[in-house]
Coordinates of C-alpha atoms in Angstrom, one line a residue:
X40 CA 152.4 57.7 32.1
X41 CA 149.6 55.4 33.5
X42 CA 146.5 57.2 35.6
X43 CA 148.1 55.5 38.8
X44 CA 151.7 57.5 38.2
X45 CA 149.3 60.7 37.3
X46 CA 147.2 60.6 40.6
X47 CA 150.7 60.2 42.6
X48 CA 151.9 62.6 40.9
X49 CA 149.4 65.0 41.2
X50 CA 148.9 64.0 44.7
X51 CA 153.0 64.9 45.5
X52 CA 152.1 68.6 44.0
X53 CA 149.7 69.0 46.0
X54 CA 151.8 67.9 49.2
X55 CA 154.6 70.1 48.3
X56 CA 151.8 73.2 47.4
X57 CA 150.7 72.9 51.0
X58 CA 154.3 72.5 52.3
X59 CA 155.3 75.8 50.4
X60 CA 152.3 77.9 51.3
X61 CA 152.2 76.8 55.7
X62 CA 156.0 78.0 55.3
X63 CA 155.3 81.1 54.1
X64 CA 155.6 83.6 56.5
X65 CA 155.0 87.4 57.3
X66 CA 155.9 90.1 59.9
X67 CA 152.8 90.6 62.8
X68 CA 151.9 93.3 64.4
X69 CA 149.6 92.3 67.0
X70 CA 146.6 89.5 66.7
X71 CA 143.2 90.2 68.8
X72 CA 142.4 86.6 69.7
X73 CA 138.5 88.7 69.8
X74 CA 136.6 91.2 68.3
X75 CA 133.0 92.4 67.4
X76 CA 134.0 95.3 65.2
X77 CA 136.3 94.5 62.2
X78 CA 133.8 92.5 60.3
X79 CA 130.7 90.1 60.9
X80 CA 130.1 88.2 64.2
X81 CA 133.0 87.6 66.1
X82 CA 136.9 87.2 64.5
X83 CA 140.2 86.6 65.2
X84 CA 142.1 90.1 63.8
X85 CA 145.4 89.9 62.2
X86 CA 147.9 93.3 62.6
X87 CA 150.0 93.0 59.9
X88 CA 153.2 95.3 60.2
X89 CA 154.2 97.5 57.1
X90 CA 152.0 100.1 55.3
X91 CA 152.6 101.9 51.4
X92 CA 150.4 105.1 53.0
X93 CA 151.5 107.9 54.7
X94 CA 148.6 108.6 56.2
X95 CA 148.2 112.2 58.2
X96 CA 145.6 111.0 60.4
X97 CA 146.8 107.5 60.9
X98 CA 145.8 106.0 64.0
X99 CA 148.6 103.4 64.0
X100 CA 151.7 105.2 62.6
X101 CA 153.8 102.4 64.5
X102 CA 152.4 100.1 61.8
X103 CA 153.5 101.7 58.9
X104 CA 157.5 101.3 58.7
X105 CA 159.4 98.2 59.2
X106 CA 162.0 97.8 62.2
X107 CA 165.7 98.4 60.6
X108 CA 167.4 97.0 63.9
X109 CA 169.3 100.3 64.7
X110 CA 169.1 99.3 68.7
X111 CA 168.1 102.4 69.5
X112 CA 165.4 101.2 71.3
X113 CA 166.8 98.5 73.2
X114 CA 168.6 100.6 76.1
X115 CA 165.3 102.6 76.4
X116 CA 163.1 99.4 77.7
X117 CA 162.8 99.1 81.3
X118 CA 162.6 95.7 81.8
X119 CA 164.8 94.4 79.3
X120 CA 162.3 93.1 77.0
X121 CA 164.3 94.1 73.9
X122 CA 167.9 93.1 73.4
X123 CA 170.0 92.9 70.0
X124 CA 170.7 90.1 69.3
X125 CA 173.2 87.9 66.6
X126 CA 171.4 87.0 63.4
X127 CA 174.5 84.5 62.7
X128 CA 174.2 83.0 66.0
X129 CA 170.8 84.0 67.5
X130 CA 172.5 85.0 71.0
X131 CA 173.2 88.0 72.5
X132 CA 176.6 89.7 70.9
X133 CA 178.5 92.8 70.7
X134 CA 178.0 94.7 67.4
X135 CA 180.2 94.1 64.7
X136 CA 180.1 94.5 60.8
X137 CA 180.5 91.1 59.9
X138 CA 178.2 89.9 62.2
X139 CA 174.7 91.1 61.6
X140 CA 172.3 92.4 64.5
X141 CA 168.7 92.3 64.9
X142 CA 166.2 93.4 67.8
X143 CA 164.5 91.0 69.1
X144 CA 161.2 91.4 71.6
X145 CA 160.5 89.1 74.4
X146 CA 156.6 89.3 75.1
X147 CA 156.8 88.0 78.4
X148 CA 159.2 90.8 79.6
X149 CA 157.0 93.6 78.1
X150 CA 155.2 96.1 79.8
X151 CA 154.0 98.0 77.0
X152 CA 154.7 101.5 78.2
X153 CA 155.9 102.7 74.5
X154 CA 159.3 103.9 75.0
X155 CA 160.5 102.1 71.9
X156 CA 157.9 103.8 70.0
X157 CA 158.8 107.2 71.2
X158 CA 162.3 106.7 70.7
X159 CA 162.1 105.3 67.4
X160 CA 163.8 107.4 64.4
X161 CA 161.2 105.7 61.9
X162 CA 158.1 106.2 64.5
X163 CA 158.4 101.8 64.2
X164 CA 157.7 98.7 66.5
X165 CA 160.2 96.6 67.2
X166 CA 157.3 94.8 69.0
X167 CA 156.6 92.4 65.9
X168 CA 156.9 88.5 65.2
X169 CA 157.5 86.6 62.7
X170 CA 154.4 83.9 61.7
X171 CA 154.6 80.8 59.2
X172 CA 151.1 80.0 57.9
X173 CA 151.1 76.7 59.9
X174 CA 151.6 78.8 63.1
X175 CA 149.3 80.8 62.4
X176 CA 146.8 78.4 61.6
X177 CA 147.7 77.1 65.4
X178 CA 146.7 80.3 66.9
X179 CA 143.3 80.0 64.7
X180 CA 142.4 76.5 66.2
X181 CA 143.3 77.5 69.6
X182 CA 140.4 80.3 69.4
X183 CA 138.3 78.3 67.3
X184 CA 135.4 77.8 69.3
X185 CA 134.6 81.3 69.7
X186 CA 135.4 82.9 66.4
X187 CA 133.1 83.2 63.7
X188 CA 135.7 84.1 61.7
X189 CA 139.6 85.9 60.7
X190 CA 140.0 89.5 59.8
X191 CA 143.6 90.1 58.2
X192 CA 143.9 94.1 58.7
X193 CA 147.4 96.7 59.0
X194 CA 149.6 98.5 58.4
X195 CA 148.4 96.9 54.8
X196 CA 147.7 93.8 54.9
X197 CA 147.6 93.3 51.5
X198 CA 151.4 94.3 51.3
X199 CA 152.2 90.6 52.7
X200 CA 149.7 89.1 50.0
X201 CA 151.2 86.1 49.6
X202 CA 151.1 85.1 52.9
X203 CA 147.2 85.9 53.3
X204 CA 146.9 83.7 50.1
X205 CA 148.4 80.9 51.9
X206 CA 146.6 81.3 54.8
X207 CA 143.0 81.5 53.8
X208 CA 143.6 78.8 51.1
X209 CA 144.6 76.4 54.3
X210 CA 141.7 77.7 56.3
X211 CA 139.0 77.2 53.4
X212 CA 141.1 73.4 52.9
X213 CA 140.6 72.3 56.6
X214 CA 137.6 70.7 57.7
X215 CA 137.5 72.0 60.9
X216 CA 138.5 75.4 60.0
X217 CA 136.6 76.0 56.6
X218 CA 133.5 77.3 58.4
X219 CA 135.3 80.3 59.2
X220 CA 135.2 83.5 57.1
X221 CA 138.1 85.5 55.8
X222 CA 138.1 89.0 55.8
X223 CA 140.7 91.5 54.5
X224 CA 140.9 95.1 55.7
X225 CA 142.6 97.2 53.2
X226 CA 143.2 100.9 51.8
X227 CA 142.6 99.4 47.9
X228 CA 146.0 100.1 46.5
X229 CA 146.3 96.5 45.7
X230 CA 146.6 95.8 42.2
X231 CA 143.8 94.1 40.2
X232 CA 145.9 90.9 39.0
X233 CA 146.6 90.3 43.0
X234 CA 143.0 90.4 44.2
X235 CA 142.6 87.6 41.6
X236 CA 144.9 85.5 43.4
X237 CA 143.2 86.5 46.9
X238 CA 139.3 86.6 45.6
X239 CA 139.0 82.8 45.4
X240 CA 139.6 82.1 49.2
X241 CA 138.3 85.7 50.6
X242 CA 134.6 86.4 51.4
X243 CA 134.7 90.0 52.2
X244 CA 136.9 93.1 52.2
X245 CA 136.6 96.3 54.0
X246 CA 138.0 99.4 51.8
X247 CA 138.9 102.5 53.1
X248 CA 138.2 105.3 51.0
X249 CA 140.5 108.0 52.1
X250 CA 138.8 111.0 50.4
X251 CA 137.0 111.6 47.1
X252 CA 138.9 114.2 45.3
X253 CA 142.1 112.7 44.3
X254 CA 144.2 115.9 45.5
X255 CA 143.0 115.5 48.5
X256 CA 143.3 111.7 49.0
X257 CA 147.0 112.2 47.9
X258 CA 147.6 115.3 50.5
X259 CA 146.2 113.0 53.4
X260 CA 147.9 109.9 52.5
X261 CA 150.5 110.6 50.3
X262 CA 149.4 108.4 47.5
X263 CA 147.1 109.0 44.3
X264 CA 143.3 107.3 44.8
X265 CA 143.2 105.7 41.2
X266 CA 143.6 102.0 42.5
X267 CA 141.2 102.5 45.2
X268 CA 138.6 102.9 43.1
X269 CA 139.3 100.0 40.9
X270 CA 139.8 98.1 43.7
X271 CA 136.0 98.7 45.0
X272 CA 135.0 98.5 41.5
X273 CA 136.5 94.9 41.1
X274 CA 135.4 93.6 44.3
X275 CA 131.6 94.7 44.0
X276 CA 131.6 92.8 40.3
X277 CA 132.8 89.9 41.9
X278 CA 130.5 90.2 45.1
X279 CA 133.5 90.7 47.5
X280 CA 132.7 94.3 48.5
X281 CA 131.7 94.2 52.4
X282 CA 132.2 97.6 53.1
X283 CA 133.7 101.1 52.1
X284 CA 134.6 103.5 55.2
X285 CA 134.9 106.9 54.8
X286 CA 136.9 108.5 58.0
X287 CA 135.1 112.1 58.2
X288 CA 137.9 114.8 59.0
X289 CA 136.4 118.1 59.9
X290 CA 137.8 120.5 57.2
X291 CA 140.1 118.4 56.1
X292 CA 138.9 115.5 54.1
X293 CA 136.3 116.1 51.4
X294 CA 133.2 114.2 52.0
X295 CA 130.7 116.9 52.7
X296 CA 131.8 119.1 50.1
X297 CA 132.0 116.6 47.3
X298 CA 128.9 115.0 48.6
X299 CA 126.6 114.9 45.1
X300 CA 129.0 113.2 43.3
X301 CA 130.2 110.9 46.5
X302 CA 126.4 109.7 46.9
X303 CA 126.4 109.4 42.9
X304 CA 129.4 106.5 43.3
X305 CA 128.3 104.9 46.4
X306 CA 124.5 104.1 45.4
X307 CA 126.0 102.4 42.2
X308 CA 127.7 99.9 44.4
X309 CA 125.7 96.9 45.5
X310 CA 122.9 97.4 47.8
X311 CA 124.2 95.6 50.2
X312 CA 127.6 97.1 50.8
X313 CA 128.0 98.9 54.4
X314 CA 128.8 102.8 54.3
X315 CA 130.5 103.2 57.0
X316 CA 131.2 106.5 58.6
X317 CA 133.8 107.0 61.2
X318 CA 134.6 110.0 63.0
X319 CA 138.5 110.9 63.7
X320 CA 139.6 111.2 66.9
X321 CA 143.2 111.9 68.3
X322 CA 143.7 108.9 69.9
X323 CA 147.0 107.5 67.9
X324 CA 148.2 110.6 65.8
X325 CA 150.7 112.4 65.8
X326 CA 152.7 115.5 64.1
X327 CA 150.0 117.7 62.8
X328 CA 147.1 116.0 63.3
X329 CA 147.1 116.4 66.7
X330 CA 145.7 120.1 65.9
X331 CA 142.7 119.4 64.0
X332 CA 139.4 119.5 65.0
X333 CA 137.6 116.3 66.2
X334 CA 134.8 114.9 64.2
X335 CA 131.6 114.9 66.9
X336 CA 128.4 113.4 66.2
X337 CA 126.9 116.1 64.9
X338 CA 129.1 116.5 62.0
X339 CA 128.6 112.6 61.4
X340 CA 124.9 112.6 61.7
X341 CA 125.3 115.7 59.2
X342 CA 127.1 113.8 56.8
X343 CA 124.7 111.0 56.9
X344 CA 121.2 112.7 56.1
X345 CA 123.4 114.1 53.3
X346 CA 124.3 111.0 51.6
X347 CA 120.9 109.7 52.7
X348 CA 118.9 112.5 50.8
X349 CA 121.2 111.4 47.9
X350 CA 119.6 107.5 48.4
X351 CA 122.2 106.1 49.7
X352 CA 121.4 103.4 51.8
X353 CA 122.8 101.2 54.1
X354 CA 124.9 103.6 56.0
X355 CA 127.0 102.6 59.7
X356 CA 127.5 105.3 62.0
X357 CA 129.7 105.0 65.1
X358 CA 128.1 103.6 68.2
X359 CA 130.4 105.9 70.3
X360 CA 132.7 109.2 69.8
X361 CA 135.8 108.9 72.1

């Protein structure tokens, strides 16, 4: 094969890499076309829909399950903003087992009042959309010239990697868009051998570290804390560790109990990862966790002299308790 064929050759891979990776697509949430506090300066924030935690305290429990398309939603809208609709046909049709249903939201028609979410048997959103890379990439140049930069966030994002590879490996390929710094919000359960496929095109990730004890972590969330902690581990080697949050539950999670060997973790991560400290609230949860105790800013400021004393630096506290 001459060096001509190679370079057409190689030049048709790369066409048909780029092809495959704008036609990847995954299952949105919401998208804040602006915001000042999921990252540095101001970004674009992706809500990606579906979550691996069963978080107690979660603040966004309509994130974590993925819509089934029972319908039972759909005669509880008031302005007829869901309808079921046929998969085969993509028009409105009776139900019928060989013809396959799905919900489907119409964003101009919605009021947001939440009956879906109250109704739902799975505590879901039918409220999601489906987004290729390339229309996503759309949105991203349509608020380009007031971002600084693109948060991906959850649910778990990390669940839908493959689509944040092929997204912030077009962003970092565009001239116009490369300027732009991608972020990843995440509870750490990723495995190591896919934050090597993400690492190259990401410039920061935010960690949530759920609690320190591992019984604890798995009480609150369901899930044991082992990949978290490699997760932070592998992302301060390779300089990708932005920040860890640590969500302070008043007698529930573990923070201030646990706080020497807490302190003895954080301050060998590097010096200039943020420690951030938020304070739970009620606003979003549900079942149980509507009966514990809020976190005030006492019990935060608390917290942080502790872990201070214990020379940790670099510490975030909240800029209001609501």
């Amino acid at each position: 094969m001459s060096e001509r064929q190679k370079t057409v050759q190689s030049h048709n891979q790369h066409i048909l890499h780029v092809k495959d990776s704008n036609e990847r697509t995954a299952t949105i949430s919401k998208i804040l076309n602006f915001s000042c506090v999921d990252g540095p300066g101001n970004r674009l924030v992706i809500f990606l829909q579906g979550c691996n935690y069963q978080c107690k305290s979660c603040h966004n429990p309509q994130t974590i399950d993925m819509c089934n398309h029972c319908g039972d939603c759909v005669e509880t809208c008031p302005t007829g903003a869901l309808k079921l609709v046929s998969i085969i046909e993509n028009k409105q049709s009776k139900p019928a087992p060989n013809n396959p249903q799905k919900v489907k939201w119409d964003a101009s028609l919605c009021s947001h009042c939440d009956n879906c979410l109250a109704v739902c048997p799975k505590q879901s959103s039918p409220k999601t959309q489906q987004y290729t890379v390339a229309e996503m990439l759309d949105v991203i140049r349509n608020n380009l010239f007031f971002i600084s930069g693109i948060t991906v966030t959850g649910g778990e994002a990390t669940l839908q990697s493959g689509f944040i590879q092929g997204l912030f490996s077009a962003i970092k390929s565009s001239s116009n868009l490369q300027h732009l710094t991608c972020m990843i919000d995440s509870n750490g359960s990723l495995r190591t051998t896919s934050w090597a496929k993400l690492l190259p095109f990401t410039d920061g990730v935010m960690i949530d570290l759920k609690a320190w004890q591992e019984e604890t972590h798995l009480w609150l969330t369901g899930r044991q804390h082992h990949r978290v902690l490699q997760s932070i581990e592998l992302l301060a080697q390779h300089n990708k560790l932005y920040e860890v949050r640590l969500l302070h539950i008043p007698g529930k999670t573990d923070f201030d109990a646990e706080v020497d060997e807490l302190a003895s973790y954080l301050t060998q991560l590097p010096k200039d990862t943020r420690i951030k400290l938020n304070a739970f609230q009620h606003h979003g949860v549900t079942g149980e966790a509507l009966t514990w105790e809020t976190c005030q800013e006492s019990d935060i400021t608390y917290l942080a002299n502790q872990l201070t004393e214990r020379n940790v630096t670099n510490i975030v506290v909240p800029s209001v308790y609501l």
